Short mmCIF file of C-alpha atoms in Angstrom, two decimals:
data_model
loop_
_atom_site.label_atom_id
_atom_site.label_comp_id
_atom_site.label_asym_id
_atom_site.label_seq_id
_atom_site.Cartn_x
_atom_site.Cartn_y
_atom_site.Cartn_z
CA MET A 25 -155.43 5.01 14.20
CA PRO A 26 -152.54 6.95 12.38
CA GLU A 27 -149.82 8.84 14.36
CA TYR A 28 -150.39 12.58 14.15
CA SER A 29 -147.45 14.37 12.40
CA PRO A 30 -147.41 18.28 12.16
CA GLN A 31 -145.18 17.81 9.05
CA GLY A 32 -147.99 16.01 7.26
CA SER A 33 -148.36 12.17 7.63
CA ALA A 34 -150.53 11.21 4.63
CA VAL A 35 -154.14 10.09 5.59
CA GLN A 36 -155.59 8.68 2.49
CA GLY A 37 -153.38 10.91 0.17
CA VAL A 38 -154.29 14.16 2.09
CA SER A 39 -152.12 15.76 4.34
CA ILE A 40 -153.36 16.41 7.76
CA ASP A 41 -151.53 19.64 7.78
CA ASN A 42 -153.51 20.85 5.12
CA ASN A 43 -154.21 24.44 5.52
CA ARG A 44 -157.56 25.20 7.88
CA ARG A 45 -158.51 21.48 7.22
CA GLU A 46 -161.39 19.93 9.39
CA PHE A 47 -160.68 16.13 10.07
CA ASN A 48 -163.09 13.69 12.00
CA PHE A 49 -161.66 11.05 14.03
CA GLY A 50 -165.25 9.84 15.13
CA GLY A 51 -164.97 6.44 17.03
CA SER A 52 -161.29 5.99 16.52
CA VAL A 53 -160.65 7.81 19.75
CA ALA A 54 -162.26 5.50 21.86
CA GLU A 55 -159.46 2.91 21.07
CA LEU A 56 -156.94 5.47 22.74
CA ALA A 57 -156.13 4.06 26.13
CA PRO A 58 -159.61 2.50 26.66
CA THR A 59 -158.68 1.63 30.39
CA GLU A 60 -158.51 5.41 30.83
CA SER A 61 -162.22 6.05 29.89
CA PRO A 62 -164.03 2.94 30.24
CA PHE A 63 -167.51 4.45 30.10
CA PHE A 64 -167.08 6.03 26.79
CA THR A 65 -165.21 3.09 25.31
CA TYR A 66 -168.36 1.09 25.76
CA LEU A 67 -170.72 3.80 24.54
CA GLN A 68 -168.68 3.81 21.31
CA LYS A 69 -168.50 0.30 20.74
CA VAL A 70 -172.15 -0.89 21.89
CA ALA A 71 -174.11 2.14 22.72
CA LYS A 72 -173.70 4.43 19.97
CA LYS A 73 -176.57 6.47 18.09
CA PRO A 74 -176.00 9.54 16.40
CA THR A 75 -178.48 12.41 16.39
CA ASP A 76 -179.46 15.13 14.00
CA ASP A 77 -180.96 17.63 16.68
CA ALA A 78 -178.78 19.02 19.50
CA VAL A 79 -181.63 18.52 21.67
CA PHE A 80 -183.08 15.14 21.30
CA LYS A 81 -186.28 13.34 22.57
CA MET A 82 -186.16 10.14 24.69
CA LEU A 83 -189.33 8.24 24.43
CA GLU A 84 -189.41 5.86 27.37
CA GLU A 85 -191.65 3.04 26.89
CA ARG A 86 -192.63 0.68 29.45
CA HIS A 87 -195.13 -2.28 29.14
CA GLN A 88 -197.79 -2.27 31.79
CA TRP A 89 -198.40 -5.93 31.31
CA GLN A 90 -196.51 -7.38 33.91
CA ARG A 91 -197.39 -4.12 36.24
CA ARG A 92 -201.01 -4.21 36.69
CA THR A 93 -201.34 -4.33 40.41
CA MET A 94 -203.06 -2.15 42.84
CA LYS A 95 -203.33 -1.71 46.66
CA LEU A 96 -206.54 -1.26 48.73
CA LYS A 97 -207.27 2.09 49.82
CA GLY A 98 -208.64 1.80 53.40
CA ALA A 99 -209.13 -1.47 55.50
CA VAL A 100 -212.53 -3.44 54.63
CA SER A 101 -214.02 -4.79 58.32
CA SER A 102 -215.37 -8.22 58.65
CA ALA A 103 -218.36 -8.71 56.30
CA ALA A 104 -220.50 -11.61 54.94
CA TYR A 105 -219.84 -12.43 50.93
CA THR A 106 -222.29 -14.40 48.81
CA ASN A 107 -220.67 -16.04 45.69
CA GLY A 108 -222.00 -14.00 42.72
CA THR A 109 -223.81 -11.30 44.53
CA GLU A 110 -222.34 -8.07 43.75
CA LYS A 111 -220.94 -5.69 46.59
CA ALA A 112 -221.23 -2.29 45.05
CA ASN A 113 -218.28 0.35 45.64
CA MET A 114 -216.87 -2.45 48.19
CA ALA A 115 -213.26 -1.04 47.53
CA LYS A 116 -211.23 1.73 46.77
CA VAL A 117 -208.04 1.16 45.10
CA ASP A 118 -204.89 3.21 44.13
CA SER A 119 -201.65 2.08 42.32
CA ASP A 120 -197.96 2.77 42.21
CA TYR A 121 -197.75 2.80 38.54
CA ASP A 122 -198.78 5.92 36.49
CA VAL A 123 -200.17 6.02 33.30
CA TYR A 124 -196.43 5.87 31.85
CA GLY A 125 -195.86 2.74 33.79
CA ARG A 126 -193.38 4.54 36.11
CA ASN A 127 -193.13 3.62 39.58
CA VAL A 128 -194.31 6.76 41.60
CA SER A 129 -193.94 7.62 45.17
CA THR A 130 -197.49 9.26 45.30
CA PRO A 131 -200.12 6.39 44.32
CA VAL A 132 -202.51 7.20 41.74
CA VAL A 133 -205.93 5.91 40.20
CA PRO A 134 -205.22 2.80 38.01
CA ASN A 135 -206.36 3.61 34.51
CA PHE A 136 -205.84 -0.44 33.55
CA VAL A 137 -208.66 -1.80 35.49
CA LEU A 138 -211.73 -2.88 33.42
CA ALA A 139 -215.12 -4.67 33.66
CA GLY A 140 -214.68 -8.39 33.27
CA GLN A 141 -211.24 -8.66 34.99
CA ILE A 142 -210.56 -11.24 37.70
CA VAL A 143 -208.61 -9.73 40.64
CA ALA A 144 -206.94 -11.65 43.71
CA LEU A 145 -206.95 -10.07 47.04
CA GLN A 146 -205.51 -11.55 50.24
CA ASP A 147 -207.73 -11.38 53.37
CA THR A 148 -206.47 -10.67 56.66
CA THR A 149 -206.41 -14.60 57.41
CA GLY A 150 -203.91 -15.02 54.58
CA THR A 151 -206.13 -16.62 52.29
CA VAL A 152 -206.40 -15.22 48.64
CA ARG A 153 -209.83 -14.24 47.65
CA HIS A 154 -211.12 -13.62 44.08
CA PHE A 155 -213.68 -11.19 42.69
CA LYS A 156 -214.53 -10.07 39.29
CA VAL A 157 -214.78 -6.61 38.39
CA THR A 158 -218.75 -5.84 37.63
CA GLN A 159 -218.31 -2.66 35.54
CA ASN A 160 -215.53 -0.11 34.50
CA PRO A 161 -214.56 1.90 37.39
CA ASP A 162 -214.83 5.72 37.66
CA LEU A 163 -211.27 6.80 37.44
CA THR A 164 -212.16 10.17 38.84
CA ALA A 165 -209.64 10.13 42.03
CA ASP A 166 -211.27 11.18 45.24
CA SER A 167 -209.72 13.23 47.61
CA SER A 168 -207.27 10.35 48.48
CA SER A 169 -206.39 9.73 44.88
CA ALA A 170 -208.11 6.62 44.88
CA ALA A 171 -211.06 4.84 42.71
CA GLU A 172 -213.96 3.00 43.54
CA LEU A 173 -214.53 -0.75 42.30
CA ASP A 174 -217.60 -2.48 41.95
CA LEU A 175 -216.52 -5.94 42.68
CA THR A 176 -218.51 -9.38 42.54
CA PRO A 177 -217.17 -12.26 44.95
CA LEU A 178 -216.17 -15.60 43.52
CA PHE A 179 -216.75 -17.02 46.94
CA SER A 180 -218.92 -17.29 50.05
CA ALA A 181 -217.46 -16.26 53.48
CA THR A 182 -217.14 -13.57 56.26
CA VAL A 183 -213.92 -12.29 55.87
CA ALA A 184 -211.85 -8.74 56.33
CA PHE A 185 -209.14 -7.02 54.16
CA ALA A 186 -206.32 -5.17 55.44
CA ASP A 187 -205.36 -1.48 54.33
CA ASN A 188 -202.85 -1.72 51.46
CA ALA A 189 -203.59 -5.05 50.83
CA ASP A 190 -201.92 -6.10 47.35
CA ILE A 191 -204.68 -6.55 44.59
CA GLU A 192 -203.35 -8.61 41.33
CA ILE A 193 -205.14 -8.75 38.10
CA ILE A 194 -205.00 -12.33 37.36
CA GLY A 195 -207.19 -12.35 33.75
CA SER A 196 -210.74 -11.84 32.60
CA ALA A 197 -213.79 -14.06 31.96
CA PHE A 198 -216.58 -13.36 29.77
CA ALA A 199 -219.97 -14.98 28.86
CA GLU A 200 -220.32 -16.43 25.41
CA ALA A 201 -221.54 -14.18 22.60
CA THR A 202 -220.59 -11.35 24.35
CA GLY A 203 -219.31 -7.78 22.97
CA ALA A 204 -215.52 -6.34 22.95
CA PRO A 205 -214.27 -4.99 26.35
CA THR A 206 -213.29 -1.16 27.06
CA ALA A 207 -209.72 -0.97 25.99
CA TRP A 208 -206.86 0.63 27.59
CA LYS A 209 -203.26 1.31 26.65
CA ASP A 210 -200.12 2.64 28.41
CA GLU A 211 -198.40 5.91 27.40
CA MET A 212 -194.82 6.93 26.22
CA TYR A 213 -192.90 9.18 28.49
CA ASP A 214 -191.20 12.24 26.81
CA ASN A 215 -187.84 13.17 28.20
CA GLU A 216 -185.15 15.18 26.84
CA GLY A 217 -181.29 15.00 26.24
CA PHE A 218 -178.79 17.48 25.27
CA CYS A 219 -175.75 17.71 22.77
CA GLN A 220 -173.07 19.29 24.89
CA ILE A 221 -170.24 21.21 22.88
CA PHE A 222 -166.78 20.21 24.16
CA LYS A 223 -163.73 22.32 22.91
CA THR A 224 -159.92 21.51 23.61
CA ALA A 225 -157.47 23.73 22.05
CA ILE A 226 -153.75 23.07 21.27
CA PRO A 227 -152.12 26.05 22.72
CA VAL A 228 -150.51 28.47 20.01
CA PHE A 229 -147.08 27.59 18.76
CA SER A 230 -144.96 29.89 16.96
CA GLY A 231 -143.32 29.19 14.00
CA THR A 232 -139.92 29.33 15.67
CA ALA A 233 -141.00 26.91 18.22
CA LEU A 234 -142.47 24.48 15.63
CA ALA A 235 -139.01 24.34 13.85
CA THR A 236 -136.98 23.98 17.17
CA LYS A 237 -135.88 20.59 18.45
CA TYR A 238 -136.20 20.12 21.97
CA ARG A 239 -134.54 17.80 24.65
CA GLY A 240 -136.38 14.58 25.55
CA LYS A 241 -139.29 14.34 23.14
CA PRO A 242 -137.86 16.84 20.23
CA ASP A 243 -141.25 17.90 18.77
CA GLU A 244 -143.03 19.83 21.42
CA PHE A 245 -146.11 20.34 18.99
CA LYS A 246 -146.57 16.67 18.45
CA ARG A 247 -146.03 15.62 22.18
CA THR A 248 -148.67 18.37 23.27
CA TRP A 249 -150.96 17.19 20.68
CA SER A 250 -151.11 13.58 21.95
CA LYS A 251 -152.17 14.69 25.37
CA LYS A 252 -154.73 16.95 24.22
CA LEU A 253 -156.63 14.33 22.49
CA LYS A 254 -156.96 12.36 25.73
CA GLU A 255 -157.73 15.40 27.64
CA HIS A 256 -160.53 15.91 25.53
CA LYS A 257 -161.84 12.09 25.80
CA ALA A 258 -161.54 12.68 29.55
CA ASP A 259 -163.73 15.66 29.51
CA ILE A 260 -166.02 13.70 27.75
CA GLU A 261 -165.99 10.64 29.85
CA LYS A 262 -166.45 12.87 33.10
CA ALA A 263 -169.46 14.84 31.68
CA CYS A 264 -171.20 11.53 30.77
CA LEU A 265 -170.59 10.31 34.19
CA PHE A 266 -171.14 13.59 36.21
CA GLY A 267 -173.23 15.89 34.07
CA LEU A 268 -176.43 17.74 34.98
CA GLY A 269 -178.74 17.85 32.12
CA ARG A 270 -180.07 21.30 31.21
CA SER A 271 -180.35 23.90 28.48
CA ASP A 272 -179.28 27.48 29.43
CA GLU A 273 -180.65 30.27 27.13
CA GLY A 274 -178.07 33.15 27.09
CA SER A 275 -177.56 36.22 24.90
CA SER A 276 -175.21 34.46 22.75
CA GLY A 277 -177.24 31.27 22.08
CA PRO A 278 -178.09 28.44 24.26
CA GLU A 279 -175.44 26.31 26.23
CA ARG A 280 -176.14 22.87 26.54
CA HIS A 281 -175.32 20.24 29.23
CA THR A 282 -175.40 16.51 29.16
CA HIS A 283 -177.00 14.25 31.30
CA GLY A 284 -174.64 12.30 33.50
CA ILE A 285 -175.04 8.71 34.47
CA VAL A 286 -174.12 8.70 37.96
CA THR A 287 -176.07 12.16 38.51
CA HIS A 288 -179.23 11.21 36.71
CA THR A 289 -179.26 7.66 38.09
CA GLU A 290 -178.82 8.97 41.86
CA ALA A 291 -181.69 11.14 41.06
CA ASN A 292 -184.08 9.17 39.18
CA GLY A 293 -182.88 5.48 39.44
CA GLN A 294 -182.24 2.83 42.19
CA VAL A 295 -179.88 3.58 45.27
CA PHE A 296 -178.55 0.39 47.04
CA ASN A 297 -176.36 0.74 50.38
CA PHE A 298 -173.66 -1.45 51.32
CA THR A 299 -170.78 -1.25 54.16
CA TYR A 300 -167.22 -2.19 53.57
CA ALA A 301 -167.27 -4.18 57.08
CA ASN A 302 -170.22 -6.45 56.75
CA SER A 303 -171.35 -6.62 53.03
CA ASP A 304 -170.98 -10.05 51.37
CA TYR A 305 -172.77 -12.11 48.50
CA ASP A 306 -176.12 -12.50 50.52
CA ASP A 307 -176.31 -8.56 50.16
CA PHE A 308 -175.67 -8.75 46.40
CA LEU A 309 -178.11 -11.39 46.11
CA ASP A 310 -180.82 -9.45 48.22
CA MET A 311 -179.88 -6.24 45.94
CA ALA A 312 -180.30 -8.28 42.76
CA GLU A 313 -183.66 -9.61 43.72
CA THR A 314 -184.98 -6.16 43.80
CA TYR A 315 -182.90 -4.67 41.00
CA PHE A 316 -183.70 -7.32 38.30
CA SER A 317 -187.44 -7.49 38.83
CA PRO A 318 -189.16 -8.10 35.60
CA GLU A 319 -191.61 -5.35 36.01
CA SER A 320 -188.75 -3.05 35.71
CA GLY A 321 -187.91 -4.12 32.27
CA ASN A 322 -184.37 -4.99 33.42
CA ASN A 323 -181.83 -6.91 31.10
CA PRO A 324 -179.97 -9.79 33.03
CA ASN A 325 -176.27 -8.40 32.24
CA LYS A 326 -175.04 -4.86 33.88
CA LEU A 327 -171.84 -3.05 33.42
CA VAL A 328 -170.87 -1.84 36.67
CA LEU A 329 -168.29 0.99 36.84
CA ALA A 330 -166.53 1.27 40.08
CA SER A 331 -163.91 3.09 41.98
CA ARG A 332 -160.58 1.49 42.53
CA LYS A 333 -161.48 1.58 46.28
CA ILE A 334 -164.58 -0.80 45.55
CA LEU A 335 -162.57 -3.05 43.25
CA THR A 336 -159.56 -3.41 45.76
CA TRP A 337 -162.55 -4.17 48.52
CA PHE A 338 -163.67 -7.05 46.14
CA ASN A 339 -160.63 -8.49 45.27
CA LYS A 340 -158.90 -8.51 48.82
CA LEU A 341 -158.89 -11.60 50.91
CA GLY A 342 -158.44 -9.67 54.67
CA SER A 343 -160.82 -9.35 57.23
CA GLY A 344 -163.95 -6.76 56.22
CA THR A 345 -163.51 -7.67 52.51
CA PHE A 346 -166.13 -9.00 50.31
CA MET A 347 -163.95 -12.26 49.59
CA ALA A 348 -163.71 -12.65 53.51
CA ASN A 349 -167.15 -11.83 54.46
CA THR A 350 -168.63 -14.12 51.84
CA ALA A 351 -166.54 -17.28 52.59
CA GLY A 352 -168.05 -17.75 55.92
CA THR A 353 -171.92 -17.29 54.96
CA SER A 354 -172.07 -18.10 51.14
CA GLN A 355 -169.34 -20.22 49.85
CA PHE A 356 -171.86 -22.71 48.27
CA ARG A 357 -173.68 -20.05 46.41
CA PHE A 358 -170.42 -17.65 45.67
CA ASP A 359 -169.62 -16.99 42.13
CA ILE A 360 -166.92 -14.35 41.77
CA GLN A 361 -164.52 -14.28 38.44
CA ASN A 362 -161.99 -12.10 37.30
CA ILE A 363 -161.99 -12.29 33.44
CA GLN A 364 -160.46 -10.21 30.54
CA GLY A 365 -163.29 -7.69 29.03
CA LYS A 366 -163.52 -7.49 25.24
CA PHE A 367 -162.53 -4.04 25.10
CA GLY A 368 -159.00 -4.65 27.11
CA HIS A 369 -160.52 -3.94 30.45
CA HIS A 370 -160.21 -6.53 33.33
CA VAL A 371 -163.59 -7.59 34.50
CA THR A 372 -164.63 -8.77 37.90
CA LYS A 373 -167.90 -10.41 37.37
CA ILE A 374 -170.42 -11.56 40.11
CA GLU A 375 -173.29 -13.92 39.07
CA THR A 376 -176.57 -14.17 40.89
CA MET A 377 -179.52 -16.09 40.31
CA TYR A 378 -181.33 -13.16 38.69
CA GLY A 379 -178.47 -11.46 36.72
CA ASN A 380 -174.80 -10.76 36.38
CA PHE A 381 -172.60 -7.70 37.37
CA HIS A 382 -169.53 -6.75 35.41
CA PHE A 383 -167.45 -4.63 37.40
CA VAL A 384 -164.82 -2.34 35.67
CA MET A 385 -162.43 0.07 37.19
CA GLU A 386 -163.75 3.39 36.28
CA PRO A 387 -160.45 6.12 37.43
CA PHE A 388 -162.62 9.16 37.55
CA LEU A 389 -164.82 7.77 40.55
CA ARG A 390 -162.65 9.38 43.06
CA GLY A 391 -162.70 12.07 45.56
CA PRO A 392 -166.51 12.30 46.54
CA TRP A 393 -167.35 9.40 44.32
CA GLU A 394 -164.83 7.00 45.79
CA ASP A 395 -167.30 5.03 47.45
CA TYR A 396 -169.54 4.78 44.35
CA ALA A 397 -170.30 2.32 42.02
CA VAL A 398 -172.72 2.85 39.02
CA SER A 399 -174.65 -0.11 37.39
CA ILE A 400 -175.67 0.55 33.84
CA ASP A 401 -177.96 -1.17 31.63
CA LEU A 402 -176.26 -0.74 28.17
CA GLU A 403 -179.48 -1.24 26.21
CA ASN A 404 -180.94 1.96 27.81
CA VAL A 405 -178.26 4.40 27.53
CA ASN A 406 -176.51 5.74 24.27
CA TRP A 407 -174.04 8.10 23.36
CA ARG A 408 -175.49 10.86 20.87
CA PRO A 409 -173.12 12.41 18.92
CA LEU A 410 -174.50 15.49 16.70
CA VAL A 411 -174.56 14.15 12.92
CA GLY A 412 -176.89 15.64 10.14
CA ASN A 413 -176.77 17.32 6.81
CA GLY A 414 -173.33 15.67 5.79
CA HIS A 415 -171.63 17.15 9.18
CA ASN A 416 -170.15 15.09 11.75
CA ARG A 417 -169.70 16.88 15.16
CA GLU A 418 -168.06 14.39 17.00
CA PHE A 419 -164.04 14.43 17.30
CA MET A 420 -163.78 17.08 14.64
CA ILE A 421 -160.16 18.13 14.43
CA LYS A 422 -159.82 21.82 13.33
CA THR A 423 -156.26 22.76 11.93
CA ASN A 424 -154.76 26.30 11.80
CA ILE A 425 -157.27 28.32 13.55
CA GLN A 426 -154.85 31.06 14.07
CA ASP A 427 -155.26 34.40 12.51
CA ASN A 428 -154.04 34.28 8.64
CA ASP A 429 -151.54 36.93 9.41
CA SER A 430 -149.95 35.31 12.28
CA ASP A 431 -146.62 33.51 12.09
CA SER A 432 -147.89 30.63 14.61
CA ARG A 433 -149.99 27.32 14.55
CA GLN A 434 -153.12 26.47 16.67
CA ASP A 435 -155.55 23.61 16.22
CA GLN A 436 -158.72 22.68 18.02
CA ILE A 437 -160.81 19.40 18.72
CA LEU A 438 -164.36 19.94 18.95
CA THR A 439 -167.19 17.33 19.95
CA GLU A 440 -170.86 17.84 20.03
CA GLY A 441 -172.96 15.10 21.78
CA GLY A 442 -174.64 14.14 24.95
CA LEU A 443 -175.92 11.01 26.81
CA SER A 444 -179.34 9.56 26.43
CA ILE A 445 -180.36 7.65 29.23
CA ASP A 446 -183.90 5.58 29.11
CA LEU A 447 -185.65 3.93 31.68
CA PRO A 448 -183.95 5.21 34.76
CA GLU A 449 -185.07 2.37 36.90
CA THR A 450 -182.83 -0.19 35.00
CA HIS A 451 -179.59 1.93 36.24
CA ALA A 452 -178.39 1.78 39.86
CA ILE A 453 -176.19 3.26 41.94
CA LEU A 454 -174.15 1.20 44.71
CA LYS A 455 -173.03 3.41 47.59
CA PHE A 456 -170.47 1.93 50.08
CA ALA A 457 -169.78 3.32 53.59
#
């Protein structure tokens, strides 16, 4: 980007010192010291999506074709089943997935089970048994949030089924010349994000100060200006990491706060715990097995922003480090590489059979977050600057905002934008202790 000069370095033929002029630097700021704000750099380069509303909606879509699982609500004692003979109301079921496809802590009735479907259920001896759903269930939940299923066994035996046994829909079967089955669909989950207004002002410089040559760096205004641009970018980086999304309605107008990926993921995403003393590649493989589960809609590559403390632990060779812990147990499956990232970052890459983690140092993961790493699915996060009606509110530089009669100079940097976080289950917090 061109060097800023208060004397008026020409930018496309227009002096940057033009009186009371607004300029937009946009994504160029991401190229300014990318290692100092890695998250914002990645957002600018691969996950930028402008919005024309300061409060933007996030419609989260989770396809449920791979999530149609249920659990048996209450054990079914040993009973005789005859092939093709209906056992009316023989099972109460609930599901860990709601109508939006979200994994919920309180089970709900399954809206996806229909007449004609075939379900598989393991009995107490470990044998998988098959049933056909005889008719559409009544999805009105009973006091235990369960629904009753009318099932016809496709086997003959006397068996029992345990409470919370998994029930999997394995397709459907219909007789010839029959009509269309009842249809079902999943819903899109409505969420909100907010554009936060960031402001960074250059201190007021008198006309005398502007004309004075100082020791060290002679142009104090220019020196201050370069620092303030980095300060502004760092404020955005930290808000996108640690912000608590909300909109406060005040007498002077709403004040909006963006979601932060660390705060939002710790509350709504997945959290995995590790120890510095004992964790090794096997622990990461166990995490990957859960984290990259296909029913969560994960992508196979994750950007992991990690503290310096965690990256040091990864790359050390001494006792109690990742390298040392792994060498004795997983040396035949161990795959860790240090590579040069595309945007100037040093990347520690850990490959597993389920997916890959790309660790990048995040300097602002310190203090209360020094034992944190946040794993981010870049396809499900976006930086949303406010752009509409010919106005771009991202990195606006307002020059000469001082009073008209003032023998001084003051500038301001303003950005209005926020973080959009979709499918929080595709992001994760890695906590070390």
